[in-house]
Structure formats: C-alpha cells, structure tokens
C-alpha cells in the first residue's frame, strides 16, 4: 500500500511510530505539522509534501544512525530536525493564515 505523495496523510501517521517500529523522541512527534499549530486545510498539497520530505529525511537519517549504534549523532540530527521543523512550521503557519484570510475575502 503506497500513499500518493500529493495528499496530506497526517491522520494516518500522526499518532504512530516510524515504519521500522522506532519511536519518535519524548518531546512529541515534531514531524507532525498539526503539533506546530498549522492548519493544513489552508496549505497547498505541495507544501505538505515538502514538509513530509524534509522532516522524513531528518527522522530517517536519525533512525539509520541509531540502527548503526550512533546514538549521540542520532540525537544531534534529531535536534537539527526539530529546529528545522520549527522554522519551516513558522513559514507554513504564516502561509496557511494568509490563505485563510484570502479565502474569507473571496467568500
């Protein structure tokens, strides 16, 4: 079962562990856009796909390092991912709010 990358899939993955059974960090699932207060209803699917690609790359790299036994480096990569996710979420939140306002004006 392969999901289409163009469609948001937060409902499917937001509460689950990674595909390989690894758990996300104690600080919550930082790769879940909704956790950052972003309303994905007002984002183009391409923005959500970009988010998934970026956060997935960090998480995948951290998981790979952890499998290789490099816990320290995995923690650093995860922290970088968390910081990057926060910055990207800020931009996407602004975009979603702008799109929401535009939609209200159009109605």
mmCIF file with all atom_site columns, C-alpha atoms in Angstrom:
data_model
loop_
_atom_site.group_PDB
_atom_site.id
_atom_site.type_symbol
_atom_site.label_atom_id
_atom_site.label_alt_id
_atom_site.label_comp_id
_atom_site.label_asym_id
_atom_site.label_entity_id
_atom_site.label_seq_id
_atom_site.pdbx_PDB_ins_code
_atom_site.Cartn_x
_atom_site.Cartn_y
_atom_site.Cartn_z
_atom_site.occupancy
_atom_site.B_iso_or_equiv
_atom_site.pdbx_formal_charge
_atom_site.auth_seq_id
_atom_site.auth_comp_id
_atom_site.auth_asym_id
_atom_site.auth_atom_id
_atom_site.pdbx_PDB_model_num
ATOM 1   C CA . UNK A 1 1   ? 0.000   0.000  0.000  1.00 0.00 ? 1   UNK A CA 1
ATOM 2   C CA . UNK A 1 2   ? 1.714   3.179  -1.195 1.00 0.00 ? 2   UNK A CA 1
ATOM 3   C CA . UNK A 1 3   ? 0.178   6.557  -0.457 1.00 0.00 ? 3   UNK A CA 1
ATOM 4   C CA . UNK A 1 4   ? 0.056   9.303  -3.033 1.00 0.00 ? 4   UNK A CA 1
ATOM 5   C CA . UNK A 1 5   ? 2.602   11.994 -2.047 1.00 0.00 ? 5   UNK A CA 1
ATOM 6   C CA . UNK A 1 6   ? 0.291   14.760 -3.179 1.00 0.00 ? 6   UNK A CA 1
ATOM 7   C CA . UNK A 1 7   ? -2.268  14.123 -0.466 1.00 0.00 ? 7   UNK A CA 1
ATOM 8   C CA . UNK A 1 8   ? -1.806  15.048 3.195  1.00 0.00 ? 8   UNK A CA 1
ATOM 9   C CA . UNK A 1 9   ? -1.558  11.931 5.316  1.00 0.00 ? 9   UNK A CA 1
ATOM 10  C CA . UNK A 1 10  ? -1.349  13.339 8.824  1.00 0.00 ? 10  UNK A CA 1
ATOM 11  C CA . UNK A 1 11  ? -4.335  11.377 10.093 1.00 0.00 ? 11  UNK A CA 1
ATOM 12  C CA . UNK A 1 12  ? -2.641  8.174  9.054  1.00 0.00 ? 12  UNK A CA 1
ATOM 13  C CA . UNK A 1 13  ? 0.730   8.771  10.700 1.00 0.00 ? 13  UNK A CA 1
ATOM 14  C CA . UNK A 1 14  ? 0.415   11.388 13.420 1.00 0.00 ? 14  UNK A CA 1
ATOM 15  C CA . UNK A 1 15  ? -0.062  9.005  16.325 1.00 0.00 ? 15  UNK A CA 1
ATOM 16  C CA . UNK A 1 16  ? 2.108   6.124  15.191 1.00 0.00 ? 16  UNK A CA 1
ATOM 17  C CA . UNK A 1 17  ? 5.744   5.186  15.483 1.00 0.00 ? 17  UNK A CA 1
ATOM 18  C CA . UNK A 1 18  ? 8.078   5.093  12.493 1.00 0.00 ? 18  UNK A CA 1
ATOM 19  C CA . UNK A 1 19  ? 7.741   2.412  9.855  1.00 0.00 ? 19  UNK A CA 1
ATOM 20  C CA . UNK A 1 20  ? 10.596  0.391  11.317 1.00 0.00 ? 20  UNK A CA 1
ATOM 21  C CA . UNK A 1 21  ? 8.989   0.390  14.753 1.00 0.00 ? 21  UNK A CA 1
ATOM 22  C CA . UNK A 1 22  ? 11.255  3.054  16.216 1.00 0.00 ? 22  UNK A CA 1
ATOM 23  C CA . UNK A 1 23  ? 9.648   5.660  18.421 1.00 0.00 ? 23  UNK A CA 1
ATOM 24  C CA . UNK A 1 24  ? 9.928   9.378  17.906 1.00 0.00 ? 24  UNK A CA 1
ATOM 25  C CA . UNK A 1 25  ? 11.605  11.364 20.672 1.00 0.00 ? 25  UNK A CA 1
ATOM 26  C CA . UNK A 1 26  ? 9.993   12.082 24.038 1.00 0.00 ? 26  UNK A CA 1
ATOM 27  C CA . UNK A 1 27  ? 9.390   15.689 23.012 1.00 0.00 ? 27  UNK A CA 1
ATOM 28  C CA . UNK A 1 28  ? 6.359   14.674 20.968 1.00 0.00 ? 28  UNK A CA 1
ATOM 29  C CA . UNK A 1 29  ? 6.138   13.949 17.278 1.00 0.00 ? 29  UNK A CA 1
ATOM 30  C CA . UNK A 1 30  ? 7.953   17.020 15.941 1.00 0.00 ? 30  UNK A CA 1
ATOM 31  C CA . UNK A 1 31  ? 7.397   15.857 12.369 1.00 0.00 ? 31  UNK A CA 1
ATOM 32  C CA . UNK A 1 32  ? 3.594   16.178 12.732 1.00 0.00 ? 32  UNK A CA 1
ATOM 33  C CA . UNK A 1 33  ? 2.616   19.534 11.222 1.00 0.00 ? 33  UNK A CA 1
ATOM 34  C CA . UNK A 1 34  ? -0.548  19.789 13.344 1.00 0.00 ? 34  UNK A CA 1
ATOM 35  C CA . UNK A 1 35  ? 1.598   19.702 16.503 1.00 0.00 ? 35  UNK A CA 1
ATOM 36  C CA . UNK A 1 36  ? 3.023   23.045 15.383 1.00 0.00 ? 36  UNK A CA 1
ATOM 37  C CA . UNK A 1 37  ? -0.420  24.664 15.162 1.00 0.00 ? 37  UNK A CA 1
ATOM 38  C CA . UNK A 1 38  ? -0.530  24.688 11.365 1.00 0.00 ? 38  UNK A CA 1
ATOM 39  C CA . UNK A 1 39  ? -3.941  24.290 9.721  1.00 0.00 ? 39  UNK A CA 1
ATOM 40  C CA . UNK A 1 40  ? -3.151  22.108 6.717  1.00 0.00 ? 40  UNK A CA 1
ATOM 41  C CA . UNK A 1 41  ? -6.612  22.810 5.263  1.00 0.00 ? 41  UNK A CA 1
ATOM 42  C CA . UNK A 1 42  ? -5.197  26.134 4.046  1.00 0.00 ? 42  UNK A CA 1
ATOM 43  C CA . UNK A 1 43  ? -1.966  24.771 2.589  1.00 0.00 ? 43  UNK A CA 1
ATOM 44  C CA . UNK A 1 44  ? -1.382  23.532 -0.952 1.00 0.00 ? 44  UNK A CA 1
ATOM 45  C CA . UNK A 1 45  ? -0.611  19.789 -1.064 1.00 0.00 ? 45  UNK A CA 1
ATOM 46  C CA . UNK A 1 46  ? 2.879   20.611 -2.395 1.00 0.00 ? 46  UNK A CA 1
ATOM 47  C CA . UNK A 1 47  ? 3.708   22.454 0.853  1.00 0.00 ? 47  UNK A CA 1
ATOM 48  C CA . UNK A 1 48  ? 2.588   19.484 2.932  1.00 0.00 ? 48  UNK A CA 1
ATOM 49  C CA . UNK A 1 49  ? 4.627   17.156 0.696  1.00 0.00 ? 49  UNK A CA 1
ATOM 50  C CA . UNK A 1 50  ? 7.704   19.404 1.134  1.00 0.00 ? 50  UNK A CA 1
ATOM 51  C CA . UNK A 1 51  ? 7.210   19.289 4.906  1.00 0.00 ? 51  UNK A CA 1
ATOM 52  C CA . UNK A 1 52  ? 6.970   15.499 4.859  1.00 0.00 ? 52  UNK A CA 1
ATOM 53  C CA . UNK A 1 53  ? 10.102  15.207 2.725  1.00 0.00 ? 53  UNK A CA 1
ATOM 54  C CA . UNK A 1 54  ? 12.179  17.475 4.980  1.00 0.00 ? 54  UNK A CA 1
ATOM 55  C CA . UNK A 1 55  ? 11.089  16.049 8.330  1.00 0.00 ? 55  UNK A CA 1
ATOM 56  C CA . UNK A 1 56  ? 11.146  12.494 6.960  1.00 0.00 ? 56  UNK A CA 1
ATOM 57  C CA . UNK A 1 57  ? 14.732  12.939 5.781  1.00 0.00 ? 57  UNK A CA 1
ATOM 58  C CA . UNK A 1 58  ? 15.877  14.065 9.234  1.00 0.00 ? 58  UNK A CA 1
ATOM 59  C CA . UNK A 1 59  ? 13.962  11.306 11.001 1.00 0.00 ? 59  UNK A CA 1
ATOM 60  C CA . UNK A 1 60  ? 15.138  8.672  8.526  1.00 0.00 ? 60  UNK A CA 1
ATOM 61  C CA . UNK A 1 61  ? 18.763  9.717  8.927  1.00 0.00 ? 61  UNK A CA 1
ATOM 62  C CA . UNK A 1 62  ? 18.443  9.713  12.731 1.00 0.00 ? 62  UNK A CA 1
ATOM 63  C CA . UNK A 1 63  ? 16.837  6.242  12.642 1.00 0.00 ? 63  UNK A CA 1
ATOM 64  C CA . UNK A 1 64  ? 19.623  4.967  10.381 1.00 0.00 ? 64  UNK A CA 1
ATOM 65  C CA . UNK A 1 65  ? 22.297  6.316  12.747 1.00 0.00 ? 65  UNK A CA 1
ATOM 66  C CA . UNK A 1 66  ? 20.518  4.746  15.699 1.00 0.00 ? 66  UNK A CA 1
ATOM 67  C CA . UNK A 1 67  ? 20.426  1.354  13.936 1.00 0.00 ? 67  UNK A CA 1
ATOM 68  C CA . UNK A 1 68  ? 24.186  1.705  13.402 1.00 0.00 ? 68  UNK A CA 1
ATOM 69  C CA . UNK A 1 69  ? 24.584  2.300  17.143 1.00 0.00 ? 69  UNK A CA 1
ATOM 70  C CA . UNK A 1 70  ? 25.499  6.007  16.901 1.00 0.00 ? 70  UNK A CA 1
ATOM 71  C CA . UNK A 1 71  ? 23.022  7.323  19.473 1.00 0.00 ? 71  UNK A CA 1
ATOM 72  C CA . UNK A 1 72  ? 24.904  10.611 20.055 1.00 0.00 ? 72  UNK A CA 1
ATOM 73  C CA . UNK A 1 73  ? 24.938  11.598 16.399 1.00 0.00 ? 73  UNK A CA 1
ATOM 74  C CA . UNK A 1 74  ? 21.312  10.448 16.019 1.00 0.00 ? 74  UNK A CA 1
ATOM 75  C CA . UNK A 1 75  ? 20.326  12.785 18.871 1.00 0.00 ? 75  UNK A CA 1
ATOM 76  C CA . UNK A 1 76  ? 22.150  15.690 17.190 1.00 0.00 ? 76  UNK A CA 1
ATOM 77  C CA . UNK A 1 77  ? 20.444  15.016 13.840 1.00 0.00 ? 77  UNK A CA 1
ATOM 78  C CA . UNK A 1 78  ? 17.072  14.779 15.593 1.00 0.00 ? 78  UNK A CA 1
ATOM 79  C CA . UNK A 1 79  ? 17.690  18.114 17.340 1.00 0.00 ? 79  UNK A CA 1
ATOM 80  C CA . UNK A 1 80  ? 18.607  19.681 13.994 1.00 0.00 ? 80  UNK A CA 1
ATOM 81  C CA . UNK A 1 81  ? 15.427  18.211 12.536 1.00 0.00 ? 81  UNK A CA 1
ATOM 82  C CA . UNK A 1 82  ? 13.344  19.583 15.392 1.00 0.00 ? 82  UNK A CA 1
ATOM 83  C CA . UNK A 1 83  ? 14.854  23.072 14.937 1.00 0.00 ? 83  UNK A CA 1
ATOM 84  C CA . UNK A 1 84  ? 14.404  22.922 11.163 1.00 0.00 ? 84  UNK A CA 1
ATOM 85  C CA . UNK A 1 85  ? 10.832  21.700 11.580 1.00 0.00 ? 85  UNK A CA 1
ATOM 86  C CA . UNK A 1 86  ? 10.074  24.641 13.865 1.00 0.00 ? 86  UNK A CA 1
ATOM 87  C CA . UNK A 1 87  ? 11.386  27.177 11.340 1.00 0.00 ? 87  UNK A CA 1
ATOM 88  C CA . UNK A 1 88  ? 9.554   25.540 8.445  1.00 0.00 ? 88  UNK A CA 1
ATOM 89  C CA . UNK A 1 89  ? 6.359   25.282 10.522 1.00 0.00 ? 89  UNK A CA 1
ATOM 90  C CA . UNK A 1 90  ? 6.528   29.032 11.226 1.00 0.00 ? 90  UNK A CA 1
ATOM 91  C CA . UNK A 1 91  ? 6.631   29.739 7.488  1.00 0.00 ? 91  UNK A CA 1
ATOM 92  C CA . UNK A 1 92  ? 3.846   27.276 6.715  1.00 0.00 ? 92  UNK A CA 1
ATOM 93  C CA . UNK A 1 93  ? 1.699   28.669 9.555  1.00 0.00 ? 93  UNK A CA 1
ATOM 94  C CA . UNK A 1 94  ? 2.066   32.160 8.057  1.00 0.00 ? 94  UNK A CA 1
ATOM 95  C CA . UNK A 1 95  ? 1.177   30.806 4.605  1.00 0.00 ? 95  UNK A CA 1
ATOM 96  C CA . UNK A 1 96  ? -1.877  28.966 5.978  1.00 0.00 ? 96  UNK A CA 1
ATOM 97  C CA . UNK A 1 97  ? -3.064  32.096 7.819  1.00 0.00 ? 97  UNK A CA 1
ATOM 98  C CA . UNK A 1 98  ? -2.639  34.225 4.691  1.00 0.00 ? 98  UNK A CA 1
ATOM 99  C CA . UNK A 1 99  ? -4.529  31.666 2.589  1.00 0.00 ? 99  UNK A CA 1
ATOM 100 C CA . UNK A 1 100 ? -7.267  31.519 5.230  1.00 0.00 ? 100 UNK A CA 1
ATOM 101 C CA . UNK A 1 101 ? -7.675  35.313 5.130  1.00 0.00 ? 101 UNK A CA 1
ATOM 102 C CA . UNK A 1 102 ? -7.729  35.304 1.316  1.00 0.00 ? 102 UNK A CA 1
ATOM 103 C CA . UNK A 1 103 ? -10.428 32.639 1.326  1.00 0.00 ? 103 UNK A CA 1
ATOM 104 C CA . UNK A 1 104 ? -12.528 34.743 3.750  1.00 0.00 ? 104 UNK A CA 1
ATOM 105 C CA . UNK A 1 105 ? -12.220 37.771 1.447  1.00 0.00 ? 105 UNK A CA 1
ATOM 106 C CA . UNK A 1 106 ? -13.317 35.687 -1.528 1.00 0.00 ? 106 UNK A CA 1
ATOM 107 C CA . UNK A 1 107 ? -16.478 34.488 0.235  1.00 0.00 ? 107 UNK A CA 1
#
